[in-house]
Coordinates of C-alpha atoms and ligand atoms in Angstrom, one line a residue:
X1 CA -13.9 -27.5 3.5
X2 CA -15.5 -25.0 1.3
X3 CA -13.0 -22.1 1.7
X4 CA -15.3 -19.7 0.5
X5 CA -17.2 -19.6 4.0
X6 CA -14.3 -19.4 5.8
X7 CA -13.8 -15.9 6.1
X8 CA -17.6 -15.1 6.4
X9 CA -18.3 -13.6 9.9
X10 CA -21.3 -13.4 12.2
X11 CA -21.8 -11.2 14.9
X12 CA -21.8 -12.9 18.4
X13 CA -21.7 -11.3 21.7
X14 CA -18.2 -11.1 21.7
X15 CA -17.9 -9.5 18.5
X16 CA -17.5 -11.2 14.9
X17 CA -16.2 -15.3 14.4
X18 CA -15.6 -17.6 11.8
X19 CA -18.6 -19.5 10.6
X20 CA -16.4 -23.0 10.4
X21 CA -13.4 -23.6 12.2
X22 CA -12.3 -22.8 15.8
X23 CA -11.5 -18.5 15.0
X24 CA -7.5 -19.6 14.7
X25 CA -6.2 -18.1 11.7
X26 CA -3.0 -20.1 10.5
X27 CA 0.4 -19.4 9.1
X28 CA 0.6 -20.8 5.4
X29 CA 4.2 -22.9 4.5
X30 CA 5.1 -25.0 1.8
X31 CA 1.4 -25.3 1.1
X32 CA 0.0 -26.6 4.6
X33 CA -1.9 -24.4 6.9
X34 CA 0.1 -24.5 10.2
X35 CA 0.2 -22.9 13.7
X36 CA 3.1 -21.1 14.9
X37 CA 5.8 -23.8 16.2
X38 CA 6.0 -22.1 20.0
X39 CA 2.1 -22.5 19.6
X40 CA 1.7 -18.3 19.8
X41 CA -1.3 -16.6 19.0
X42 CA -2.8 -13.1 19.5
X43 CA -6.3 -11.6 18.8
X44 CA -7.4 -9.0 16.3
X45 CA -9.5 -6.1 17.0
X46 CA -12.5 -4.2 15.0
X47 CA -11.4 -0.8 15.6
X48 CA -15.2 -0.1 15.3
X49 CA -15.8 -1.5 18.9
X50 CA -13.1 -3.1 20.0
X51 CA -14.3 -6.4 20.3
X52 CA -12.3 -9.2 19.4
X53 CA -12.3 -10.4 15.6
X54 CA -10.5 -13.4 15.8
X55 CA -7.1 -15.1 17.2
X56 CA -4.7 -15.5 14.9
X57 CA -1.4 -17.7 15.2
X58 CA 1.7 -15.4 16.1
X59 CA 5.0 -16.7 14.0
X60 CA 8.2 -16.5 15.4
X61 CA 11.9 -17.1 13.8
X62 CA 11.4 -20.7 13.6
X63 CA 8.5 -20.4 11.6
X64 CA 10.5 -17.6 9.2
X65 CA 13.2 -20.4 8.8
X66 CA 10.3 -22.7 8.1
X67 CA 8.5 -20.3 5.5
X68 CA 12.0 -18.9 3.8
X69 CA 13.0 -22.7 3.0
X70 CA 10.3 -23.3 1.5
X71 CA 10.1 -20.4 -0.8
X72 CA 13.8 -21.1 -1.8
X73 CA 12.7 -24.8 -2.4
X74 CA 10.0 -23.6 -4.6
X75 CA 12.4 -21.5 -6.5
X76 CA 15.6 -23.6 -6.6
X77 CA 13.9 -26.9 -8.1
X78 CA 10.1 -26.3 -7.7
X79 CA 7.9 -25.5 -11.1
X80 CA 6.9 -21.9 -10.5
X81 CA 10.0 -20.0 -11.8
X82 CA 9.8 -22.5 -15.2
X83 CA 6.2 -22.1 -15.6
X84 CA 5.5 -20.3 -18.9
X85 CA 4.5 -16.9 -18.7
X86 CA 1.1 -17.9 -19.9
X87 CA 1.0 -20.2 -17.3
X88 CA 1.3 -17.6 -14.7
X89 CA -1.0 -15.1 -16.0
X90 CA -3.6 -18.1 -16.2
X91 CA -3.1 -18.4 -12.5
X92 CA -3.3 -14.3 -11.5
X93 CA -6.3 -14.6 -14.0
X94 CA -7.7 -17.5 -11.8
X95 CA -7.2 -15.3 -8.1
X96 CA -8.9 -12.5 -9.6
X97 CA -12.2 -14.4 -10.9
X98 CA -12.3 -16.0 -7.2
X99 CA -11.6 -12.5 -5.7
X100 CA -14.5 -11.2 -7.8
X101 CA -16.5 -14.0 -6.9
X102 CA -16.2 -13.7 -3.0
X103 CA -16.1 -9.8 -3.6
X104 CA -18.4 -8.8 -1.1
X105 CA -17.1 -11.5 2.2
X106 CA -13.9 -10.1 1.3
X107 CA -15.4 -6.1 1.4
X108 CA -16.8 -7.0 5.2
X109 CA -13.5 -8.6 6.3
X110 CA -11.8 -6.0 4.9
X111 CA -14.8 -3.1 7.0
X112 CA -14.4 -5.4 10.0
X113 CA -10.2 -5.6 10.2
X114 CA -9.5 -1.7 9.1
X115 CA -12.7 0.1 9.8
X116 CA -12.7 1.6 7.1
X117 CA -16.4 2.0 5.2
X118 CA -17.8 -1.1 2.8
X119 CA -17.7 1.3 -0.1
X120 CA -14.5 1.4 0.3
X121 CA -13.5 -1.6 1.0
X122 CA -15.8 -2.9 -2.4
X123 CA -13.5 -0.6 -4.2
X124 CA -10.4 -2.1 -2.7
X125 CA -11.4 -5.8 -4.0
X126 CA -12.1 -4.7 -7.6
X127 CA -8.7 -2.7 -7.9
X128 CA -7.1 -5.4 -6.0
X129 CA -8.5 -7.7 -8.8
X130 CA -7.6 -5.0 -11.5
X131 CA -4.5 -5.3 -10.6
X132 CA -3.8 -9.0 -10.2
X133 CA -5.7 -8.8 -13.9
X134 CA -3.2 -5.7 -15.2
X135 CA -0.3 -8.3 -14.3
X136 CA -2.0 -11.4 -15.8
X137 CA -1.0 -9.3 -18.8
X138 CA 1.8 -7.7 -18.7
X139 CA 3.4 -11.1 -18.0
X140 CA 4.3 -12.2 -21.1
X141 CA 4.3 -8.9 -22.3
X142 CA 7.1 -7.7 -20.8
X143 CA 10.0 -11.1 -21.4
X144 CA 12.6 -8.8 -22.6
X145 CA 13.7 -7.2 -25.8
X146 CA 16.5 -8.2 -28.6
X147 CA 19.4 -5.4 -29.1
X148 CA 20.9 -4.6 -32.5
X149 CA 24.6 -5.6 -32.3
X150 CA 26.0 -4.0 -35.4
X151 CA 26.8 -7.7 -36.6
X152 CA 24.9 -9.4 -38.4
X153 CA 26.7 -12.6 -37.0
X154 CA 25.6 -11.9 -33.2
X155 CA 22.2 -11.6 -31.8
X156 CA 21.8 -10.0 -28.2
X157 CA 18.7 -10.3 -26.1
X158 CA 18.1 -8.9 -23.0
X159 CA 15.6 -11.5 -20.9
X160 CA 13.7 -10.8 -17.6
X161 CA 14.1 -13.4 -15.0
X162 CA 12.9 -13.7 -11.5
X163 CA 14.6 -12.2 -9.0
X164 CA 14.5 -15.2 -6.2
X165 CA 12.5 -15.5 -2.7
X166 CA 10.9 -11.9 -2.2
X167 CA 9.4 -11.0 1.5
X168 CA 6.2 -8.9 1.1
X169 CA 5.9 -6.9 4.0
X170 CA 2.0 -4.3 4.0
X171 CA 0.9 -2.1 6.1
X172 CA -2.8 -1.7 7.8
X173 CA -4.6 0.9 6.2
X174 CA -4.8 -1.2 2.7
X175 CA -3.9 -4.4 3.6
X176 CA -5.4 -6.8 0.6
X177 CA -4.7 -3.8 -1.7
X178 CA -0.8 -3.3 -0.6
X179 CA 0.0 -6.8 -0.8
X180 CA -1.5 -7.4 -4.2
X181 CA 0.8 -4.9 -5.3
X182 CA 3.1 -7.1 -4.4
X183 CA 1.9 -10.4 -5.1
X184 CA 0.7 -9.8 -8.5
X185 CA 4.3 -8.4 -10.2
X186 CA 5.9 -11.0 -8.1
X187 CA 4.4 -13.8 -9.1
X188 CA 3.6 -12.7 -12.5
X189 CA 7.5 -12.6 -12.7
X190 CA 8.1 -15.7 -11.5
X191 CA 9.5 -15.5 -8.0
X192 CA 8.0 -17.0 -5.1
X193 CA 6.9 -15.4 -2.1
X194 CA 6.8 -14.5 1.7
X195 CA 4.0 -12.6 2.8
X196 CA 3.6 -11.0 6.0
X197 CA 0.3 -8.3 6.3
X198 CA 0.3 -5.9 9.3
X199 CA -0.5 -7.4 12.4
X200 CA -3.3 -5.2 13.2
X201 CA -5.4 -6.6 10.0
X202 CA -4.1 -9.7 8.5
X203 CA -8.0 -11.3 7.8
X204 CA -7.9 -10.5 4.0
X205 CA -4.2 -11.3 3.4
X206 CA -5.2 -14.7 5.2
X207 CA -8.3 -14.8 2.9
X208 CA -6.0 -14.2 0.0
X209 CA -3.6 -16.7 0.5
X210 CA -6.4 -19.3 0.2
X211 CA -7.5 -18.2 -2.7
X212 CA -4.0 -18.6 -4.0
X213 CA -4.2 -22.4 -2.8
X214 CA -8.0 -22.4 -4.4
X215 CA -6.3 -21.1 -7.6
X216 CA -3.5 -23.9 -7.6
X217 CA -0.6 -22.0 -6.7
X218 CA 2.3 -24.7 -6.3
X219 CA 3.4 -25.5 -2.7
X220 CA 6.2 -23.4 -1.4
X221 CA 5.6 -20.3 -3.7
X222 CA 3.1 -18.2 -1.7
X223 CA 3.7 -18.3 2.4
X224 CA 2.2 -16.6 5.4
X225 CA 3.7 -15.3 8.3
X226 CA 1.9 -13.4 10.8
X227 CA 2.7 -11.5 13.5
X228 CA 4.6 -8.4 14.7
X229 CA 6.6 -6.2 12.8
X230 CA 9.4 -6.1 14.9
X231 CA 9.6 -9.9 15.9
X232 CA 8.1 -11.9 12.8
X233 CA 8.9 -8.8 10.3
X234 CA 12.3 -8.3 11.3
X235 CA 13.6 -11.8 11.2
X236 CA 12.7 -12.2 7.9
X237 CA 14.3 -9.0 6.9
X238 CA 17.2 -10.5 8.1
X239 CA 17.0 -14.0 6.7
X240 CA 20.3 -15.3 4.3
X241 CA 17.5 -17.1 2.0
X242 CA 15.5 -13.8 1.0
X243 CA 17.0 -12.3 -2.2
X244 CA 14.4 -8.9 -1.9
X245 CA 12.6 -7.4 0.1
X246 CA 9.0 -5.3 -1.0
X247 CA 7.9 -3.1 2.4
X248 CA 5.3 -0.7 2.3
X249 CA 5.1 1.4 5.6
X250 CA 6.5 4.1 7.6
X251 CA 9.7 6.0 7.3
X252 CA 11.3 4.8 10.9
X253 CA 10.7 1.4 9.8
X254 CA 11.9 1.6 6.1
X255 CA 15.5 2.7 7.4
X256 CA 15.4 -0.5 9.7
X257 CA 14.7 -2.3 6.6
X258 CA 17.4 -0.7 4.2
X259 CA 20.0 -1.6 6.4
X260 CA 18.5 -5.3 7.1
X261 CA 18.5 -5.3 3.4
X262 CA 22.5 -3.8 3.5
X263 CA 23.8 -7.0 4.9
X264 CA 24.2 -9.4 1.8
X265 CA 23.4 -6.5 -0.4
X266 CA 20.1 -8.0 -0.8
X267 CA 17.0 -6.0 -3.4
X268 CA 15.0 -3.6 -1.5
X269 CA 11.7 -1.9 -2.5
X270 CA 10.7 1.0 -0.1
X271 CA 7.5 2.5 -0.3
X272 CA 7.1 5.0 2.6
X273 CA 4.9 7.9 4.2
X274 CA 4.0 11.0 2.3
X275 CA 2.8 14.5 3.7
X276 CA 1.2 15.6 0.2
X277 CA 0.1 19.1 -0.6
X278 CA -2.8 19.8 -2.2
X279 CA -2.8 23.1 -3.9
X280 CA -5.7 25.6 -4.4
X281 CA -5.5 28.8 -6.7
X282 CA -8.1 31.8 -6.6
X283 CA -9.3 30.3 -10.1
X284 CA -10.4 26.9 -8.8
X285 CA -14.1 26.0 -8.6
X286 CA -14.7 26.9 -4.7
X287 CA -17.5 24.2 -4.5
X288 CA -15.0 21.5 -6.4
X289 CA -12.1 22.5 -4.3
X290 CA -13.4 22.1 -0.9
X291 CA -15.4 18.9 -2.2
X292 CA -12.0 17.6 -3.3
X293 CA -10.1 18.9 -0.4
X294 CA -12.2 16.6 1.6
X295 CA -11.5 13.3 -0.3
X296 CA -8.1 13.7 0.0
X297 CA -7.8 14.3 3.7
X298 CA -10.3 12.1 5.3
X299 CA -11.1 9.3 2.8
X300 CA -10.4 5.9 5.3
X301 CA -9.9 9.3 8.0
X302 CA -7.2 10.2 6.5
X303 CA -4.7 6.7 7.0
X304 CA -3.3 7.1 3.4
X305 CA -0.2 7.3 2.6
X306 CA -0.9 10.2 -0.6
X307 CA -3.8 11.7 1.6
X308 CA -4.0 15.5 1.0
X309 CA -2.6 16.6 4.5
X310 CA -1.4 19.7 3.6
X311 CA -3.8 22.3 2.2
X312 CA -2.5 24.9 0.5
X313 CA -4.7 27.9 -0.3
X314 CA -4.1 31.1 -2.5
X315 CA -4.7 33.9 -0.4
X316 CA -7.5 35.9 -1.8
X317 CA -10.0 32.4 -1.4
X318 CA -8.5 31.6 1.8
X319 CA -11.0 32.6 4.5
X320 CA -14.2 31.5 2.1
X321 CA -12.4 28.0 1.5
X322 CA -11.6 26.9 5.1
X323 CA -15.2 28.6 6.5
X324 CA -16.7 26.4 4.2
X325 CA -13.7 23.2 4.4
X326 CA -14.8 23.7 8.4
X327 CA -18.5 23.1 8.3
X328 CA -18.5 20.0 5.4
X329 CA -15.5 18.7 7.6
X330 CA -17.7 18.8 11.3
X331 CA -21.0 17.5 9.4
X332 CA -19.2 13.9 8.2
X333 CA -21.1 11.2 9.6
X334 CA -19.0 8.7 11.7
X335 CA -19.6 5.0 12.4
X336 CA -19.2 1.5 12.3
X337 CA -18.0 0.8 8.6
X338 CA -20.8 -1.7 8.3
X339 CA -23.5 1.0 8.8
X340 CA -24.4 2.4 5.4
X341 CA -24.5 5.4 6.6
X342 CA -21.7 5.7 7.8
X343 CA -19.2 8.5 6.1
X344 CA -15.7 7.3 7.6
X345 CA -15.2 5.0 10.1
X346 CA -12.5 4.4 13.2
X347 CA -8.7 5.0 13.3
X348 CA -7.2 1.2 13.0
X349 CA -6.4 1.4 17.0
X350 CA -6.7 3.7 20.2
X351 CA -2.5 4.0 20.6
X352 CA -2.9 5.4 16.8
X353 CA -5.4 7.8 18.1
X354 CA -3.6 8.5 21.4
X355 CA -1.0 9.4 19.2
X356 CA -2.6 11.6 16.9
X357 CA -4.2 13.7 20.1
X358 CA -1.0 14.4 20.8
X359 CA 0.3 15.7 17.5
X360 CA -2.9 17.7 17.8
X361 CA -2.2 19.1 20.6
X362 CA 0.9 20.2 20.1
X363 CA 0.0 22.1 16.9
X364 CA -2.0 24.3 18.8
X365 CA 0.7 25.0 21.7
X366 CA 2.9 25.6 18.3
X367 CA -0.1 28.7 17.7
X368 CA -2.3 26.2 15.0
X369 CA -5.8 27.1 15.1
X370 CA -8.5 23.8 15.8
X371 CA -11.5 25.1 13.1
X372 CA -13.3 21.6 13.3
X373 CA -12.7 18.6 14.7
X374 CA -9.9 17.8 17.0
X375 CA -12.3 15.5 19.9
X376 CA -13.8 12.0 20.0
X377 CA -17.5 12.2 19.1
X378 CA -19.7 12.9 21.5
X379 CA -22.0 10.0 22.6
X380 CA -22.3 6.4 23.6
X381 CA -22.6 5.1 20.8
X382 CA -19.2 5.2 19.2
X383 CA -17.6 5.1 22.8
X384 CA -15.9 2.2 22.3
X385 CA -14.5 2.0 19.2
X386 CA -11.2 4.5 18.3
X387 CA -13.2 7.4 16.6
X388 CA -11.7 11.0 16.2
X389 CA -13.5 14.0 14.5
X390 CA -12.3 15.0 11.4
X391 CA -10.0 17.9 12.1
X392 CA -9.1 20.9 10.2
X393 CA -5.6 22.9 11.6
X394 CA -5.7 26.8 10.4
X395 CA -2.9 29.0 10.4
X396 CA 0.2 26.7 10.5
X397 CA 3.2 27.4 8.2
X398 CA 6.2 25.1 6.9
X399 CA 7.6 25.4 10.1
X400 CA 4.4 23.8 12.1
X401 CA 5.3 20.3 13.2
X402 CA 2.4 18.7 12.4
X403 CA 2.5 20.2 9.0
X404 CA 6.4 18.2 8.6
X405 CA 5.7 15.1 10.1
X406 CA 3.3 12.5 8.7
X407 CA 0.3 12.5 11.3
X408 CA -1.7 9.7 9.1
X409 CA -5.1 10.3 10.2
X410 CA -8.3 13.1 9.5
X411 CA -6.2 16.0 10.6
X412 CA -5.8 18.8 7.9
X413 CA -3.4 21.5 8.0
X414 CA -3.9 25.0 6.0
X415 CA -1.0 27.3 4.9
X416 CA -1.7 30.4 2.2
X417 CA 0.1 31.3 -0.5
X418 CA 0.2 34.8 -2.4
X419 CA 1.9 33.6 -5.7
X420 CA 2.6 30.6 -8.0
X421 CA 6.0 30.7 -7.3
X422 CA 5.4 30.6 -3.4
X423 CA 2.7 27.3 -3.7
X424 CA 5.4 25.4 -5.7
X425 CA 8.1 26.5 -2.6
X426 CA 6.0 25.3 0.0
X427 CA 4.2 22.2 -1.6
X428 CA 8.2 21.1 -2.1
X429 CA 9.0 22.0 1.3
X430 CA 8.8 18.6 2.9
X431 CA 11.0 15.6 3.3
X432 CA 8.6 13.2 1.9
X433 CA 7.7 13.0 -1.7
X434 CA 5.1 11.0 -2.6
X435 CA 1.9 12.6 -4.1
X436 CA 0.2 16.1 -4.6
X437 CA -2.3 18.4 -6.4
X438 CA -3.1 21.7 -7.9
X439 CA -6.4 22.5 -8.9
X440 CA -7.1 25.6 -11.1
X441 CA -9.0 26.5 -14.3
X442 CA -5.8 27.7 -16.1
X443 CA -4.2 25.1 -17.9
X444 CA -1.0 26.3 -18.1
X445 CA -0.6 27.1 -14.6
X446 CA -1.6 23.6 -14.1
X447 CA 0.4 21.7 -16.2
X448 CA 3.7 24.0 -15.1
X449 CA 3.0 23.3 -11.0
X450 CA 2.5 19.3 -12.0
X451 CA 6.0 19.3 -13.3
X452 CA 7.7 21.5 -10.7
X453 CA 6.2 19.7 -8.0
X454 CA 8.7 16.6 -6.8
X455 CA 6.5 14.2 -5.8
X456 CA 5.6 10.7 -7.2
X457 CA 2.2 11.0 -8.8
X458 CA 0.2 14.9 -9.1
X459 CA -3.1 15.3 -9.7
X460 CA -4.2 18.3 -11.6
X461 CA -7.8 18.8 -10.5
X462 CA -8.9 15.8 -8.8
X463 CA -7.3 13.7 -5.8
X464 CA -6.5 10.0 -5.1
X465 CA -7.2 8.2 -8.6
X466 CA -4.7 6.0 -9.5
X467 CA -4.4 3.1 -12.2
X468 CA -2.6 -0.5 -12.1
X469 CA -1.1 0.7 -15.6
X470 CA 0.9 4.0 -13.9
X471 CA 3.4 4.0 -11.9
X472 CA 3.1 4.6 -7.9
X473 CA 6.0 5.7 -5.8
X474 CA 7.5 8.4 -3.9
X475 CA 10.9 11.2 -4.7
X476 CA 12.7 11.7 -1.6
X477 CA 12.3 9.9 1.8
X478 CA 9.0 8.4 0.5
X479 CA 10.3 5.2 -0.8
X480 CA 13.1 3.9 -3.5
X481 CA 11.2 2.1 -6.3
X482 CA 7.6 1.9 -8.4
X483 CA 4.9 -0.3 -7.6
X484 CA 2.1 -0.6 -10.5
X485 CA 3.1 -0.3 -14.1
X486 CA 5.8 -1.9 -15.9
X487 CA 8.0 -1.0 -13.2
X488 CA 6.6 -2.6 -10.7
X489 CA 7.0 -5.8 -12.8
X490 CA 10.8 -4.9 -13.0
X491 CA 11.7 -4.6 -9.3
X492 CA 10.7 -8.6 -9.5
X493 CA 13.0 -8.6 -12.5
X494 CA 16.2 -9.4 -12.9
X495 CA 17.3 -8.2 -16.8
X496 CA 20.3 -10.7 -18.0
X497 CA 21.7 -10.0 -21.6
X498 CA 22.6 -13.0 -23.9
X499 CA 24.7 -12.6 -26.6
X500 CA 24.9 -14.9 -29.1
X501 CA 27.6 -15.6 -31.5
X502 CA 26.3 -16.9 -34.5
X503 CA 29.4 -17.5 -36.6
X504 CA 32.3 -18.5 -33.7
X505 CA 35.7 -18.6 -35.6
X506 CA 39.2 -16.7 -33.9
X507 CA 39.8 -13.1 -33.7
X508 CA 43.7 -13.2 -33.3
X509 CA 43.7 -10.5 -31.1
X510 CA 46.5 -11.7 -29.6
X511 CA 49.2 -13.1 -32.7
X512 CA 51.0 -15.9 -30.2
Ligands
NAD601 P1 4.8 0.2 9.9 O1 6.1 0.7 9.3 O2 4.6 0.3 11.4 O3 4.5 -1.3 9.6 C1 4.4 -1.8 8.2 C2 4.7 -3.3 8.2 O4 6.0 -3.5 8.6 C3 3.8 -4.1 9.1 O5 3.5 -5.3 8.5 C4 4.7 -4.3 10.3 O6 4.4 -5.4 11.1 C5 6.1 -4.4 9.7 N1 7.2 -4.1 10.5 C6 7.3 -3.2 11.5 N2 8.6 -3.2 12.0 C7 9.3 -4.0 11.3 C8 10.7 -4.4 11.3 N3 11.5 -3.9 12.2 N4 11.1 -5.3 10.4 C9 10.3 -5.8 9.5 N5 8.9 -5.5 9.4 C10 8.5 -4.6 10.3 O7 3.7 1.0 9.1 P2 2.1 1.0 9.4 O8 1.8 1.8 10.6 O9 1.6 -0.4 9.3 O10 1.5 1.7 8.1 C11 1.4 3.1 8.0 C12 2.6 3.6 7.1 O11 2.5 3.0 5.9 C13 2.4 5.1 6.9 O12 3.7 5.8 7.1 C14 2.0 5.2 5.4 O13 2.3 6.4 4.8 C15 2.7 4.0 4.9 N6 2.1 3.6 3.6 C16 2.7 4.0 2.4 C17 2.1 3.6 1.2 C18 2.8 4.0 -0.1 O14 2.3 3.5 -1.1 N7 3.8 4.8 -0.1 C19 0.9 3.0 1.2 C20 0.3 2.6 2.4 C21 0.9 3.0 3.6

């Protein structure tokens, strides 16, 4: 079967289907596609119109046994964790040329699973295959190091070894993008692997793990679960035979996790929520600003983790900003992903949007005020699928709860700010810590809010960038660890120092 086709969809009445086989979507273990054992299987939706994308196998903690000794196999005695380092960057080398050639099935599955737009998705495969590329590289690049002793008859060298049988847990908002953070260092390290994508969109992580198998990954050194987070997810957490665990996803669930990870004081790498200001002095270009402002809240409708959530405004362009912030914000252009012209698509499902109705209704009974947005759109035509109008929240403060609590959707909150001193107090007011911004036209204001903000990555006039070779990770209760970067090579590291004596003869410490 040519594996390439097997991930194309066409529309039917029912929705989208596979081209080839029969719509199941397998696990992956010890290199065999395989149902679930207790034969499971549950159906995936396309948030655009709810219609059923495809049924999918449902693991269970027979099938984590199954994929875990597998992985441990691969790593005990298998090749993988042998293999050169050139030898694994050929392989990341070889996912990304196959990624880049099936670039645009992967960008529709991608539209289809998430809702998110194919722009966006496009952009997802080719930093998804930056990445994978970034690691390629750093793989022999980053062995280790040699230490000066102080005697010239001892050499010490530090080397970088794998760490073991990792689980790679993602979440649904960039599920082929989370996981090749992942994947990439890990494999590029040498470890072998246990993946398990969000249940709500596990196509392209399925699609992945084939072209893994296309690529010649060895059996046993990538595997698949899928299923729900709190049956399939959490009984891998808890498995003896994982030596780390990588989990991207929300704060609730990344405390479950640390402690799963407690018992047998296993490796853990959390990368959580964030509720990220995005700072605006009176200096700023007005036009930029607001353009900006609108990236970072409601790019993919606001499901990203470093999406500017929090505006912060400087008092004396407050009223202008959010007039014009309001009437940008009601004129984006909603639909099915697909639809090129489409603006921003659905949220991923409707209990994520029943939720965030709630969190926006209880802003306003908190005194918020709704200046756009805040409704389904009005119409037929996206009736079925889980829209919600991009939403912009005036007059809340530090204390509002929707300006605390990550909401994770195209709901913007504005706060003002009189001084410098103030925006740096309030964009640090939160638990999280993962990303934020300042924009101005004075440099040095600039570059002193960056560093006084404590967050994870800042942008100083701009939002959402990021590169493979820069670290990504949050300060506070947005995560423990880096991905990207050579850090995010070193959580799948583990650093052992050698040290050689070249010249062995006694010491006599001890005269007897
Ligand atoms: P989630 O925590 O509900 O689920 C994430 C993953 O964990 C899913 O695969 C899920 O099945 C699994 N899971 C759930 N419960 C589990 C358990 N008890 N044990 C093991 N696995 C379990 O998160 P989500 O709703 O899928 O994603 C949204 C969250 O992800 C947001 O909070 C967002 O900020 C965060 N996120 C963070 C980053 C980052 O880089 N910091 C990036 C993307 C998303």
């Amino acid at each position: 079967m040519d594996v390439r086709t097997n991930y194309v969809y066409k529309r039917t009445h029912s929705g989208y289907r596979n081209d080839e086989d029969s719509g199941m979507k397998e696990l992956y273990i010890a290199g065999n596609r395989t149902e679930a054992a207790s034969g499971a299987s549950y159906e995936t939706l396309n948030p655009a119109d709810a219609s059923v994308l495809e049924t999918v196998s449902e693991a269970g903690p027979a099938d984590v046994d199954r994929a875990v000794a597998a992985a441990r196999a691969a790593f005990d005695t298998g090749p993988w964790p042998r293999t050169t380092a050139a030898g694994r960057a050929a392989l990341l080398t070889a996912i990304a040329g196959l990624l880049q050639r099936d670039r645009e099935a992967l960008a529709r599955t991608e539209t289809l699973d998430t809702g998110k737009t194919l722009r966006e998705s496009r952009i997802d495969v080719d930093d998804v295959t930056a990445v994978l590329r970034y690691y390629a590289g750093l793989a022999d690049g980053h062995a280790g190091r040699v230490a000066d002793t102080g005697n010239p008859d001892a050499v010490s060298r530090i080397v970088h070894e794998p760490v073991g049988v990792c689980a790679l847990i993602a979440p649904w908002n960039y599920p082929l993008l989370q996981m090749s953070w992942k994947l990439a260092p890990a494999l590029a390290a040498g470890n072998t692997t246990v993946l398990k994508p969000s249940e709500l969109t596990p196509l392209t992580t399925i699609a992945l793990v084939r072209l893994a198998e296309e690529a010649g990954v060895p059996p046993g050194v990538v595997n698949l679960l899928l299923g729900r987070g709190h049956t399939v997810g959490q009984a891998l957490v808890a498995h003896p035979g994982v030596d780390l665990i990588s989990f991207t996803g929300g704060l609730a669930t990344g405390e479950k996790i640390m402690s799963a990870a407690a018992r047998g004081v296993r490796r853990v790498a959390l990368e959580l929520g964030g509720k990220n200001p995005n700072i605006v002095f009176a200096d700023a270009d007005l036009d930029t600003a607001v353009d900006f402002a609108l990236t970072a809240a409601f790019l993919h409708c606001g499901q990203v983790c470093s999406a500017g959530s929090r505006l912060i405004l400087q008092d004396a362009i407050h009223d202008e900003f959010v007039a014009d912030l309001a009437e940008r914000a009601g004129a984006i252009r909603l639909g099915d992903g697909l639809d090129p012209e489409a603006e921003a698509g659905p949220l991923v499902s409707a209990a994520h949007r029943a939720k965030v109705e709630r969190h926006i209704s209880g802003a306003l009974a908190e005194g918020a005020t709704l200046l756009a947005g805040g409704r389904r759109p009005a119409g037929p035509e996206l009736a079925a699928g889980f829209f919600l109008r991009p939403t912009v929240l005036g007059g809340c403060t530090c204390a509002t709860t929707v300006v605390r609590e990550e909401v994770f959707a195209p709901v913007v909150t504005v706060e003002r700010f009189a001084t410098e001193d103030e925006a740096v107090r309030l964009g640090n007011d939160t638990d999280y810590g993962l990303a934020g911004a300042v924009f101005t036209a004075e440099a040095g204001r600039a570059e002193r809010v960056a560093r006084a903000l404590r967050h994870g990555t800042v942008w100083i006039n701009d939002f959402h960038p990021y590169l493979p070779q820069a670290e990504w990770g949050g300060f506070g209760k947005s995560g423990i660890g880096r991905e990207l970067g050579p850090s995010g090579l070193e959580e799948y590291q583990e650093k052992k120092h050698i040290y050689h004596n070249i010249r062995p003869r006694p010491v006599r410490w001890f005269r007897g």
